[in-house]
Coordinates of C-alpha atoms in Angstrom, one line a residue:
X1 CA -102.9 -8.4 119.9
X2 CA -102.8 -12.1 120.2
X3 CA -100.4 -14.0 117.8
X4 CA -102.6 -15.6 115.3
X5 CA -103.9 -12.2 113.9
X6 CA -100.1 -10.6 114.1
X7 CA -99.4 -13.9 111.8
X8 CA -102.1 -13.0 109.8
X9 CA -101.4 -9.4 109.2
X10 CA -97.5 -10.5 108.2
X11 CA -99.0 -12.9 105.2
X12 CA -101.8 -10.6 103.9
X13 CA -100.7 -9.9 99.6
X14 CA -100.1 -6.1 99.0
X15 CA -103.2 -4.6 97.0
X16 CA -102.9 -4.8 93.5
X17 CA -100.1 -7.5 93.4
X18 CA -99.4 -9.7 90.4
X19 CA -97.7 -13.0 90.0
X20 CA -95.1 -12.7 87.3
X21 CA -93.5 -16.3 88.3
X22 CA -94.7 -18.0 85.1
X23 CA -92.6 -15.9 82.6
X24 CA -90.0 -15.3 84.2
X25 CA -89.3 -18.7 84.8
X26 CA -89.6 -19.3 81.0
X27 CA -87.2 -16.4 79.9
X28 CA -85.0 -17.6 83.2
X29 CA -85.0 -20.7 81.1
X30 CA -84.5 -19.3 78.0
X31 CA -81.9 -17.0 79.1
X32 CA -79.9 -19.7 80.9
X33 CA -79.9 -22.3 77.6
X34 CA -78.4 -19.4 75.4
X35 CA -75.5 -18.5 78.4
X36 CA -74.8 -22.2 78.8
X37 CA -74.4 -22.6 74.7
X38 CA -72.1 -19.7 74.4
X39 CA -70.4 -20.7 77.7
X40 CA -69.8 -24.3 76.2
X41 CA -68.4 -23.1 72.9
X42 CA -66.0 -21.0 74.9
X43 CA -65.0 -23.4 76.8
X44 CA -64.1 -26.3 74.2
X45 CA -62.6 -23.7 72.7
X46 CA -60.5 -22.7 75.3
X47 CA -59.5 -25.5 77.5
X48 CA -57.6 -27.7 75.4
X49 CA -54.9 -24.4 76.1
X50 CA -54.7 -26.3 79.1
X51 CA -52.4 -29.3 77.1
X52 CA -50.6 -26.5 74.8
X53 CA -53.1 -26.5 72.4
X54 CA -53.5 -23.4 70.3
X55 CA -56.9 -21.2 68.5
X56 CA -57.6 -19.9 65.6
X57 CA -60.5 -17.9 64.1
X58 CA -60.2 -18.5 60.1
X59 CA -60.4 -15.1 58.3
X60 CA -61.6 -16.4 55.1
X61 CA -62.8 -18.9 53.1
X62 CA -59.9 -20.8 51.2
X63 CA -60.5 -24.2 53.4
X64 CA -64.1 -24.5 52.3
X65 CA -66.2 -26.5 52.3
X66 CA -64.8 -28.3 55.3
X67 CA -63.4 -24.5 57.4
X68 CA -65.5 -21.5 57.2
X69 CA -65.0 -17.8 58.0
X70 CA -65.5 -17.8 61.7
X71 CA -64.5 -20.9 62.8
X72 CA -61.9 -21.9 65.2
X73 CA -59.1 -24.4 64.6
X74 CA -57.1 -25.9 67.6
X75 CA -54.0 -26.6 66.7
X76 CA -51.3 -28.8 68.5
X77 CA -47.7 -29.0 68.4
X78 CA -46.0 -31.1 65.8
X79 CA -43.2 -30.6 63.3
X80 CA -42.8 -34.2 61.8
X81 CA -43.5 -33.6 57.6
X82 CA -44.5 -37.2 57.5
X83 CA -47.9 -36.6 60.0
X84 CA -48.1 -33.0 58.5
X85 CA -48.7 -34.4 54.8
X86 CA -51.9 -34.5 53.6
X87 CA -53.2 -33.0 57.0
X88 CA -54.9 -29.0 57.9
X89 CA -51.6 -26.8 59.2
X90 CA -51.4 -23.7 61.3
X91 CA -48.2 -21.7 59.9
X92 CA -46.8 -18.5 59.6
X93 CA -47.2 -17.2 56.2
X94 CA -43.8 -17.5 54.2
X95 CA -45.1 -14.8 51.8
X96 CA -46.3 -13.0 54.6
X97 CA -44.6 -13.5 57.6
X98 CA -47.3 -10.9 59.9
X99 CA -49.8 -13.0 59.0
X100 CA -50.7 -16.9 60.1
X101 CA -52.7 -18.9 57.5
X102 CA -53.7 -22.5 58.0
X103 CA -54.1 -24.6 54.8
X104 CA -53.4 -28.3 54.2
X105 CA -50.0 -29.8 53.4
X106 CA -50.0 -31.3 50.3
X107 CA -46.5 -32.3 49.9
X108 CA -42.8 -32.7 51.1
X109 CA -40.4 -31.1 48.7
X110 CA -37.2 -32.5 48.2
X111 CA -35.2 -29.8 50.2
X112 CA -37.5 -30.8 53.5
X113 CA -40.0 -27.6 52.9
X114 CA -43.7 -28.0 52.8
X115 CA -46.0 -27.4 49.7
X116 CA -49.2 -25.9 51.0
X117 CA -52.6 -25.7 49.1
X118 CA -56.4 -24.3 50.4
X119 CA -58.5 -27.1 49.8
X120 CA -61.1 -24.5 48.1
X121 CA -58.1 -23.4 46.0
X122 CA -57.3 -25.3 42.7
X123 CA -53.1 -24.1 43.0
X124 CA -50.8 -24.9 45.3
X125 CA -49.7 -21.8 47.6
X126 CA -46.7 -19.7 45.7
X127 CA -44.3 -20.1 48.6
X128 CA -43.1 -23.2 50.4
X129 CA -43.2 -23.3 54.0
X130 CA -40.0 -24.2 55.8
X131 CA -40.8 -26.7 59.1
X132 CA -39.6 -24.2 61.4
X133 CA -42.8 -22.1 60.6
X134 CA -45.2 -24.4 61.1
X135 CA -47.4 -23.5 64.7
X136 CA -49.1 -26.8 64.5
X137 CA -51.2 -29.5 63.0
X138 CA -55.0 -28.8 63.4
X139 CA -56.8 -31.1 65.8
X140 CA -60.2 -29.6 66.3
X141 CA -62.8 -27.4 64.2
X142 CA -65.2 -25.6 66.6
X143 CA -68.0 -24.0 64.3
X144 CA -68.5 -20.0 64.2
X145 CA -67.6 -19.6 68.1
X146 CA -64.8 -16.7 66.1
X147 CA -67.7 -15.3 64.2
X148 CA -68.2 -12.0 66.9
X149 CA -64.3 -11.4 66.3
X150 CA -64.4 -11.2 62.7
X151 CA -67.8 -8.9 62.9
X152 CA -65.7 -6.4 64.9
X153 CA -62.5 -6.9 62.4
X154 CA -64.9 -6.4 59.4
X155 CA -66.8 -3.2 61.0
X156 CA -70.3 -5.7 60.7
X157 CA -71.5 -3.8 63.7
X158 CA -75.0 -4.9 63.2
X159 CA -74.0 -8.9 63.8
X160 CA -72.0 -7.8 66.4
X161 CA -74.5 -5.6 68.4
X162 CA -76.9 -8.3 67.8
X163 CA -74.8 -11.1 69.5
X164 CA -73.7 -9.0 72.8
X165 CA -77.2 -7.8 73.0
X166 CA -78.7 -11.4 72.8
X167 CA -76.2 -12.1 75.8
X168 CA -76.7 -8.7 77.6
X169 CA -81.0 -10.0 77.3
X170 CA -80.0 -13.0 78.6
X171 CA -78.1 -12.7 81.1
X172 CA -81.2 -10.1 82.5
X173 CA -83.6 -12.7 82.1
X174 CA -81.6 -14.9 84.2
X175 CA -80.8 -12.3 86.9
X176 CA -84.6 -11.9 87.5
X177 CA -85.4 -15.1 87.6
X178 CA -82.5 -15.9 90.4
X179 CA -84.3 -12.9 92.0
X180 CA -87.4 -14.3 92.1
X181 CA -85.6 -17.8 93.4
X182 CA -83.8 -15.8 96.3
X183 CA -86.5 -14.6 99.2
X184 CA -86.4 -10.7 100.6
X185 CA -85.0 -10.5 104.2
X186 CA -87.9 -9.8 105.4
X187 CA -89.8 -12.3 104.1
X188 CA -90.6 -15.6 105.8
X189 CA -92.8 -16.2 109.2
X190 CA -90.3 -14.5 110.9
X191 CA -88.6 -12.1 108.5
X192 CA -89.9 -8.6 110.3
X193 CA -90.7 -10.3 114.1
X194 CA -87.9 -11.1 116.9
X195 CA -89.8 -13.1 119.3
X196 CA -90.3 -11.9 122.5
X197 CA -89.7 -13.4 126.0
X198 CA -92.6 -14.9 127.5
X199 CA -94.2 -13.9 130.5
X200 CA -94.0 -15.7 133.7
X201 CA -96.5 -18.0 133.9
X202 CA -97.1 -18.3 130.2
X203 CA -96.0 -21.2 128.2
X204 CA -92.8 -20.6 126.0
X205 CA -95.0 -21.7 123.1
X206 CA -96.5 -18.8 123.1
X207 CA -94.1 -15.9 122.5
X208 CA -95.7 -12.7 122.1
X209 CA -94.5 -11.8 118.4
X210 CA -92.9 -7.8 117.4
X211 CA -92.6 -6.4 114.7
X212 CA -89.0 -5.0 113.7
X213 CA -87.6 -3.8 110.7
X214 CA -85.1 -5.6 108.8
X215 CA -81.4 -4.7 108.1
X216 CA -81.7 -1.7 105.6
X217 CA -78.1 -2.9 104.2
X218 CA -79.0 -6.4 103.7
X219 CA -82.2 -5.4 101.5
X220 CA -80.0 -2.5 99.8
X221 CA -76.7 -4.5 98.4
X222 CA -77.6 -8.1 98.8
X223 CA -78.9 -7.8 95.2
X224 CA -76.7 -5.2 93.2
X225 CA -73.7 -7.0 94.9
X226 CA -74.9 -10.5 93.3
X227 CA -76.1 -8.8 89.8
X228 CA -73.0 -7.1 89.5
X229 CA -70.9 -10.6 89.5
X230 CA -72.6 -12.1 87.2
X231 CA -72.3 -8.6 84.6
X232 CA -68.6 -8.7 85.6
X233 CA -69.0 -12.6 84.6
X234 CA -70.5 -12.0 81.0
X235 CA -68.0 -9.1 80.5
X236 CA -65.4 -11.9 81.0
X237 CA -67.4 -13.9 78.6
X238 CA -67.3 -11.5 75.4
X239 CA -63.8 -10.2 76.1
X240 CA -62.4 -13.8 76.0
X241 CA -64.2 -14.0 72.3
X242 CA -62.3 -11.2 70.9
X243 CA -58.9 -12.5 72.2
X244 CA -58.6 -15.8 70.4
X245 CA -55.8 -15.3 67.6
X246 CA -57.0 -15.4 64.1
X247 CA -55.4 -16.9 60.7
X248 CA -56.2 -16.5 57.1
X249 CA -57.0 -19.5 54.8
X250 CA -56.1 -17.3 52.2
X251 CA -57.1 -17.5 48.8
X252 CA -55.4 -17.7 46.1
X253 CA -55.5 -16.1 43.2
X254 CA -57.6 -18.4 41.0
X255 CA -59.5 -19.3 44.0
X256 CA -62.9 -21.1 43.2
X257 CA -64.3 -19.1 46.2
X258 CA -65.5 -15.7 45.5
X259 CA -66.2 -14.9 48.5
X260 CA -65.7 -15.1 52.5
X261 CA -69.3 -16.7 52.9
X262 CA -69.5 -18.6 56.1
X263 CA -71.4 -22.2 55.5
X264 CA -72.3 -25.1 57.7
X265 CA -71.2 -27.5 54.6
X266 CA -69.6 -30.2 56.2
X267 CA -69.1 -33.7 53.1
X268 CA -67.7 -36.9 53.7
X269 CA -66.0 -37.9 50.4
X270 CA -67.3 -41.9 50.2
X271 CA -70.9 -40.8 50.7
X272 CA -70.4 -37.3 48.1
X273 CA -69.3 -40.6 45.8
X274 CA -72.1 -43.3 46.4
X275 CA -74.7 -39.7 46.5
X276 CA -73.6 -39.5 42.5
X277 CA -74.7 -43.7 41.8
X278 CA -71.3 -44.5 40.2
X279 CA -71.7 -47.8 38.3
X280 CA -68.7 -49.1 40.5
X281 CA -66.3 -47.7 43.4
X282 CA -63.8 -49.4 44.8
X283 CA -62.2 -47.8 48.0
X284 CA -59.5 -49.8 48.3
X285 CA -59.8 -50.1 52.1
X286 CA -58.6 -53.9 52.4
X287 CA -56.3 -55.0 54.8
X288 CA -54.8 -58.4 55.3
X289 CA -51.8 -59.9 53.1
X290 CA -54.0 -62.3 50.6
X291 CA -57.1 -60.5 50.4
X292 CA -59.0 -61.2 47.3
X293 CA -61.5 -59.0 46.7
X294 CA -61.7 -55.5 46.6
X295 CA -65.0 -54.7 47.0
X296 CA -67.7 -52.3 45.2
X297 CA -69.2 -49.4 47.7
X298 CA -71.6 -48.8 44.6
X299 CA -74.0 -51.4 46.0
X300 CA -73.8 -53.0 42.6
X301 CA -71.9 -56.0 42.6
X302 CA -69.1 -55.0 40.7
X303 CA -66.7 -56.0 42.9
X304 CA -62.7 -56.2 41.6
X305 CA -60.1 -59.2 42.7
X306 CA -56.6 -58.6 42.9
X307 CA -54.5 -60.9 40.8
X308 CA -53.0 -63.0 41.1
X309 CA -54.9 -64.3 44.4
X310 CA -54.3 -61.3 46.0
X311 CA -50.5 -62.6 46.8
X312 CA -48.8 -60.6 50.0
X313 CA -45.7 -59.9 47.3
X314 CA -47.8 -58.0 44.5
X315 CA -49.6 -55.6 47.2
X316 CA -49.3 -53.6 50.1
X317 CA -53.0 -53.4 51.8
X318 CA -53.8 -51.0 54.0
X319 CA -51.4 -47.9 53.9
X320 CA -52.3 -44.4 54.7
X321 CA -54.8 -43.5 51.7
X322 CA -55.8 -40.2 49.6
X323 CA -58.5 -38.8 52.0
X324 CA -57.0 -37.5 55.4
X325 CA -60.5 -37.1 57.3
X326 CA -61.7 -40.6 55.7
X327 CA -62.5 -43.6 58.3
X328 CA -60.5 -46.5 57.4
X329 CA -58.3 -43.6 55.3
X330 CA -56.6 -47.2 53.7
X331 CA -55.1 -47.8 50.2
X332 CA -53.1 -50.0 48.2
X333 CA -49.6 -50.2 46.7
X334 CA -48.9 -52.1 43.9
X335 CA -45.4 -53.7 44.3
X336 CA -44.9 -56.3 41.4
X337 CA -44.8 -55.9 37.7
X338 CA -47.5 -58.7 37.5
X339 CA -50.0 -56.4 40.1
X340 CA -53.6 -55.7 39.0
X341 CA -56.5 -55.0 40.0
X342 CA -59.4 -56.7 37.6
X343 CA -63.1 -57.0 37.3
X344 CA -64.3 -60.3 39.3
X345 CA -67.2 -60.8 37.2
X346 CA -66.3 -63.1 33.7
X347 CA -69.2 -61.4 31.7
X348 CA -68.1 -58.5 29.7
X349 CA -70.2 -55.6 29.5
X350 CA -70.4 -53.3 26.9
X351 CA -68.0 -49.9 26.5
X352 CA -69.7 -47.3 27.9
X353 CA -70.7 -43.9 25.4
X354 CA -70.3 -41.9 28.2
X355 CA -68.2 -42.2 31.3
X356 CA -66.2 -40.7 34.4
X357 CA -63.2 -42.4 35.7
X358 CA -61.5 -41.4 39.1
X359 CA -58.1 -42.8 40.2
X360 CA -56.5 -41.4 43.3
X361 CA -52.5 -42.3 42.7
X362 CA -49.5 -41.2 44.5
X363 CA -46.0 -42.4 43.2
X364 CA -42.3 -41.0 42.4
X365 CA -41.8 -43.5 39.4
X366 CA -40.4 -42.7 36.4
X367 CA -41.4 -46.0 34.3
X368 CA -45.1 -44.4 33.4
X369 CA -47.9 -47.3 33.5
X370 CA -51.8 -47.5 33.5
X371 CA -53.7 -46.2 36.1
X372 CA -57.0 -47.4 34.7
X373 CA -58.5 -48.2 31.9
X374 CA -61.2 -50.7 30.0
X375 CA -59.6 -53.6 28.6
X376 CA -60.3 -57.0 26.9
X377 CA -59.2 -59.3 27.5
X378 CA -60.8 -59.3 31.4
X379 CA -57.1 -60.3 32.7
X380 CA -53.8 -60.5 31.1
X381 CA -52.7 -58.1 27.8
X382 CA -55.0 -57.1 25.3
X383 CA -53.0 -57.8 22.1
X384 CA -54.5 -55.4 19.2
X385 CA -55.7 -57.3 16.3
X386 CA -56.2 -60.5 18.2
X387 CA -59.6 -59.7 19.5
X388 CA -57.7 -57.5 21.9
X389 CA -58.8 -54.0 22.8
X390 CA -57.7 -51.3 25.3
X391 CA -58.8 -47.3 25.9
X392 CA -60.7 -45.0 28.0
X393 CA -57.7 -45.3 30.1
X394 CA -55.8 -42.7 32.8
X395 CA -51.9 -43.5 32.5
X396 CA -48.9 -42.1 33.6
X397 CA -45.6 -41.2 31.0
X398 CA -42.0 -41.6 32.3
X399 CA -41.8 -37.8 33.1
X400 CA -45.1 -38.4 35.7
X401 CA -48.0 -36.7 33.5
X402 CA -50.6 -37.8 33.6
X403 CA -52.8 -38.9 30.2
X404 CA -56.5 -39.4 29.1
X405 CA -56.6 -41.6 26.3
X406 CA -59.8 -42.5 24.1
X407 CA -59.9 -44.7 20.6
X408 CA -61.6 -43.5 18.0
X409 CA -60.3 -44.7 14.4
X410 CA -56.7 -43.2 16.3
X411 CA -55.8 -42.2 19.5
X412 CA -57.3 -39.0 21.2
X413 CA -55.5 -37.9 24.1
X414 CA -55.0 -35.1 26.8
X415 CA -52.5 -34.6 29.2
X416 CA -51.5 -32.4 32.5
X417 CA -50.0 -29.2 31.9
X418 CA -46.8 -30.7 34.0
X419 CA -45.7 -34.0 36.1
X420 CA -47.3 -35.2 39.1
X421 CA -45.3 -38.5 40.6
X422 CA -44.0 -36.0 43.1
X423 CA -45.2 -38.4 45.7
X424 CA -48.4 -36.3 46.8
X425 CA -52.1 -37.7 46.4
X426 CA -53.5 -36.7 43.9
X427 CA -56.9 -37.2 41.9
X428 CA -57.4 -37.7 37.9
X429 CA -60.7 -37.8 36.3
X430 CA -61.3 -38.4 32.5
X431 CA -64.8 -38.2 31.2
X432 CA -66.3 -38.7 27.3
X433 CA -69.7 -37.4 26.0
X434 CA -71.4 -35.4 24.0
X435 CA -69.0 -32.8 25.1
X436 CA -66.0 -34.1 24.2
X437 CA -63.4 -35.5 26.1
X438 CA -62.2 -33.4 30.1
X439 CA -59.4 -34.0 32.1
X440 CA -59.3 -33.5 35.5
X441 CA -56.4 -32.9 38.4
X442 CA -57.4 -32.1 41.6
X443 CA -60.4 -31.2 40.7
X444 CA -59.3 -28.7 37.9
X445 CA -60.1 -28.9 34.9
X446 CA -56.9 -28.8 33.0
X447 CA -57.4 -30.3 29.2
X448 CA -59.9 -30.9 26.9
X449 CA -60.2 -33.2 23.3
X450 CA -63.2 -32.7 20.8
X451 CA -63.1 -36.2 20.3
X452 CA -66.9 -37.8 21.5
X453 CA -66.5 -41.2 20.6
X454 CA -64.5 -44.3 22.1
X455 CA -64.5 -47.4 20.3
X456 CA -67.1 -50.2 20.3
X457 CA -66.5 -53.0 22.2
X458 CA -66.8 -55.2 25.1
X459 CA -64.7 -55.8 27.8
X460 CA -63.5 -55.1 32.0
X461 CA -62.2 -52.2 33.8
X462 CA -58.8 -53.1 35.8
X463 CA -56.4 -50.7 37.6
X464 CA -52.9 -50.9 37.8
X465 CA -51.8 -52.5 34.4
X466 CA -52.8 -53.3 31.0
X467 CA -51.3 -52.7 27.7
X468 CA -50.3 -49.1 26.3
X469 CA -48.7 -50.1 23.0
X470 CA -49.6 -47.3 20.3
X471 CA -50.3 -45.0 22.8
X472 CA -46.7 -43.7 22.7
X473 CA -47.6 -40.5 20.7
X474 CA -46.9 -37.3 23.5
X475 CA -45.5 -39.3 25.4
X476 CA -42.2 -38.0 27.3
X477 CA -39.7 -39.3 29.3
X478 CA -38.5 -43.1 28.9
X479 CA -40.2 -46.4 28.9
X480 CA -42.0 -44.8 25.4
X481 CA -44.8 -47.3 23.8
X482 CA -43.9 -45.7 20.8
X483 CA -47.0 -45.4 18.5
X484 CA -46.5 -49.3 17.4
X485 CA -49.6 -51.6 18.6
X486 CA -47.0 -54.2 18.1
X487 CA -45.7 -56.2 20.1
X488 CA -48.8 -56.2 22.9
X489 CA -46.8 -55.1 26.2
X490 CA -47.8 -54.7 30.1
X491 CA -47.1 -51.2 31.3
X492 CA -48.1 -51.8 35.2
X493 CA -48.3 -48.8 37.1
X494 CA -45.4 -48.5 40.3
X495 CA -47.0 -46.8 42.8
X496 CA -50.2 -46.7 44.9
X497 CA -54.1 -46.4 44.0
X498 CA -57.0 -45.3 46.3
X499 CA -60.8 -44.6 45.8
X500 CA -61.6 -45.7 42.0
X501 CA -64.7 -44.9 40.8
X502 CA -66.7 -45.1 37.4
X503 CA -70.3 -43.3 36.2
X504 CA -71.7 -44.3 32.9
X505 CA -72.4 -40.5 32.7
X506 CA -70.4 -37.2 32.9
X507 CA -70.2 -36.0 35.6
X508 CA -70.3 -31.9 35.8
X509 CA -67.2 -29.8 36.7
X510 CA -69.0 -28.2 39.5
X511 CA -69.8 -32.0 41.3
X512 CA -66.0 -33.3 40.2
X513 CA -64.9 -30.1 42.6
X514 CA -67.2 -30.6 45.2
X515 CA -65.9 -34.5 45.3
X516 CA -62.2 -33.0 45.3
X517 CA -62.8 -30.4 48.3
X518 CA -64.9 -32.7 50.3
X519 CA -61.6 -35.4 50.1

């Protein structure tokens, strides 16, 4: 047999073959993308161990809308209250100590323990949390990568048999397509022939082909050995899911969450604001020691200028604001009696019907002072009876609660069930309509007034000062305006302002919390 048929005998297709290459490939593909994913996810998840980092697989839903169930939160080290304030904490539940919970600080109590609050929660958390039990402050949020843990937890076995069947399918698809990649032993031009010596007086070119089976135990474990590595290598990959430590963001008991629902709501509280057309919002993100103008994010000209000329010794620009996840998270401190934050424009406009007023304040003062408020005249103190007029204001007393004050032939006022300079952020809103009169904290509502009326007249929102005189009635603690309009006094507010914002419209309780939680 000469060595062009033997060649042609070794190449011949078996009868009845079909070439599968095309799909395969594509599942190969397919297959591949959804290991790489799930490979990734593990990975971020996982590596920043490496530098002492720490997971977490939230249990529940208290740190919604920002944390959902099945997330993970990498935590580093860090025990300083000052960076832990205002920031997402890994600790070891105080009222129970078996359990870790991560929730965000909210405040430094006087005795150096930490107040904790879920940002889906409108309370604080029952129990302080001394330092020592803090695990760490949370660096990273990698989405649902915890979700197959809490499916086993929960008994979902459905979700769970789903996921590690999706990988199982996957990592088959693969397999075969690396199959089809890798050639038999005895495949080639010379997978079943040896060549043998040629005879004398032939040319060495021509070696006389024979055929001769291939190694049984290559063609018998090659494989198997190979597909068993990379089962062994999945295995890995769904064992080191269920192994990443979990913590509740536990609810409380008036949580506005009813249930452990896992969400991809993710808000970013500036553009929640400017989504809701405010007539004016000023961030308060200026830096620089005589900056003028604080400027409207409304995108309608409303800017405000801080008086007088913006002088370096009547503000602090650019200190740590009210939103921990904002970028520039900036805000101002007002640190002279004579600080104020006014309306640039010289044209009065007209007092709004219906209105909702933010302020984000944190202070320790015990003077009181307006927060904000519509005031004529534009700067200076509105002196009743003189053309001056003042209301639809947010104010502090000398005990820290905080008010919502409206005029209507008297003063109609609410006030927080209890004080709030504690030195925390925090965020009032008043609103007036048809409804009546709402005060806000933290989202909560917490008072109400019949009243649906403010007086009629012209004027400018300012922050930080203005005249309280006759709105002493309620009032506790000193520095009292007594219920006397006379004489026209400044009660300037000693502390610091962030992220003001009005609507010439109510807004509705359920968009006031989703501004709050997305903070």
């Amino acid at each position: 047999m000469s060595t062009e048929s033997a060649a042609q005998s070794q190449s011949a297709p078996a009868p009845g073959a079909r070439d599968h290459s095309g799909w395969r490939l594509t599942a190969g593909i397919l297959g591949r993308t959804w290991l790489w994913f799930v490979g990734a996810c593990l990975v971020v998840t996982l590596a920043p161990m490496l530098l002492g980092w720490r997971p977490y697989v939230i249990e529940s839903g208290s740190m919604l809308p920002r944390i959902a169930v099945g997330d993970v939160v990498l935590s580093s080290p860090e025990n300083d209250p000052q960076v832990l304030l205002g920031r997402v904490t890994v600790f070891t539940d105080p009222a129970d100590p078996a359990h870790v919970k991560t929730h965000r600080i909210v405040s430094v109590n006087s005795d150096g323990t930490l107040t904790s609050k879920g940002d889906a929660n409108p309370t604080v958390d029952s129990a302080p949390v001394p330092v020592s039990d803090v695990r760490g402050l949370g660096r990273l949020l990698v989405r649902f990568v915890g979700l197959p843990l809490i499916w086993a937890q929960t008994g979902q076995w459905l979700w769970l048999g789903l996921f590690v069947l999706s990988v199982l399918v996957a990592a088959q698809l693969t397999a075969r397509d690396r199959e089809d990649d890798d050639p038999d032993p005895g495949d080639g031009p010379d997978g079943d022939v040896v060549p043998l010596p040629a005879r004398s007086g032939e040319s060495s070119s021509t070696s006389i082909a024979a055929s001769r089976p291939a190694d049984p135990g290559l063609a018998r474990h090659a494989r198997p050995a190979r597909r068993w590595r990379a089962r062994t290598a999945y295995v890995v990959l769904l064992t080191s899911i269920l192994t990443v430590p979990t913590a509740q963001a536990s609810m409380a008991a008036t949580s506005a969450s009813t249930a452990n629902a896992w969400t991809i709501g993710n808000w970013d509280y500036a553009t929640s604001v400017t989504d809701l057309s405010p007539y004016l919002y000023w961030k308060l993100d200026e830096t620089g020691t005589r900056t003028r103008v604080a400027v409207d994010s409304s995108g309608n000209g409303n800017d405000g200028q801080y008086n007088p000329r913006g002088s370096a010794t009547y503000f602090t620009r650019g200190i740590t604001g009210a939103l921990a996840t904002d970028t520039p998270n900036l805000a101002v401190t007002l640190e002279n009696s004579n600080a104020c934050i006014n309306t640039a424009s010289t044209t009065p406009i007209s007092a709004p019907a219906q209105l909702t007023e933010i302020v984000w304040f944190s202070t320790t003062t015990t003077s009181g002072g307006k927060m904000l408020g519509f005031e004529q005249p534009r700067t200076g103190i509105a002196q009743a009876g003189n053309g001056g007029t003042y209301d639809r204001h947010l104010y502090m007393d000398g005990n820290g609660k905080v008010w919502f004050g409206v005029y209507n032939a008297g003063d109609s006022l609410i006030s927080s069930p209890g004080p709030l300079n504690d030195g925390a952020w925090h965020m009032a809103v008043g609103t007036l309509g048809t409804g009546g009169m709402k005060l806000y904290i933290d989202g909560v509502l917490v008072g109400t007034n019949p009243n649906t009326v403010g007086e009629a007249t012209t004027g400018w929102w300012r922050a930080g000062c203005g005249n309280l005189a006759g709105w002493g009635d309620g009032w506790t603690g000193p520095n009292s305006p007594t219920s006397s309009s006379n004489p026209a006094r400044d009660y300037p507010f000693a502390g610091s302002l962030d992220e003001i914002a009005i609507w010439n419209r109510v807004l509705t309780a359920t968009e006031i919390r989703s501004l709050y939680v997305s903070a």
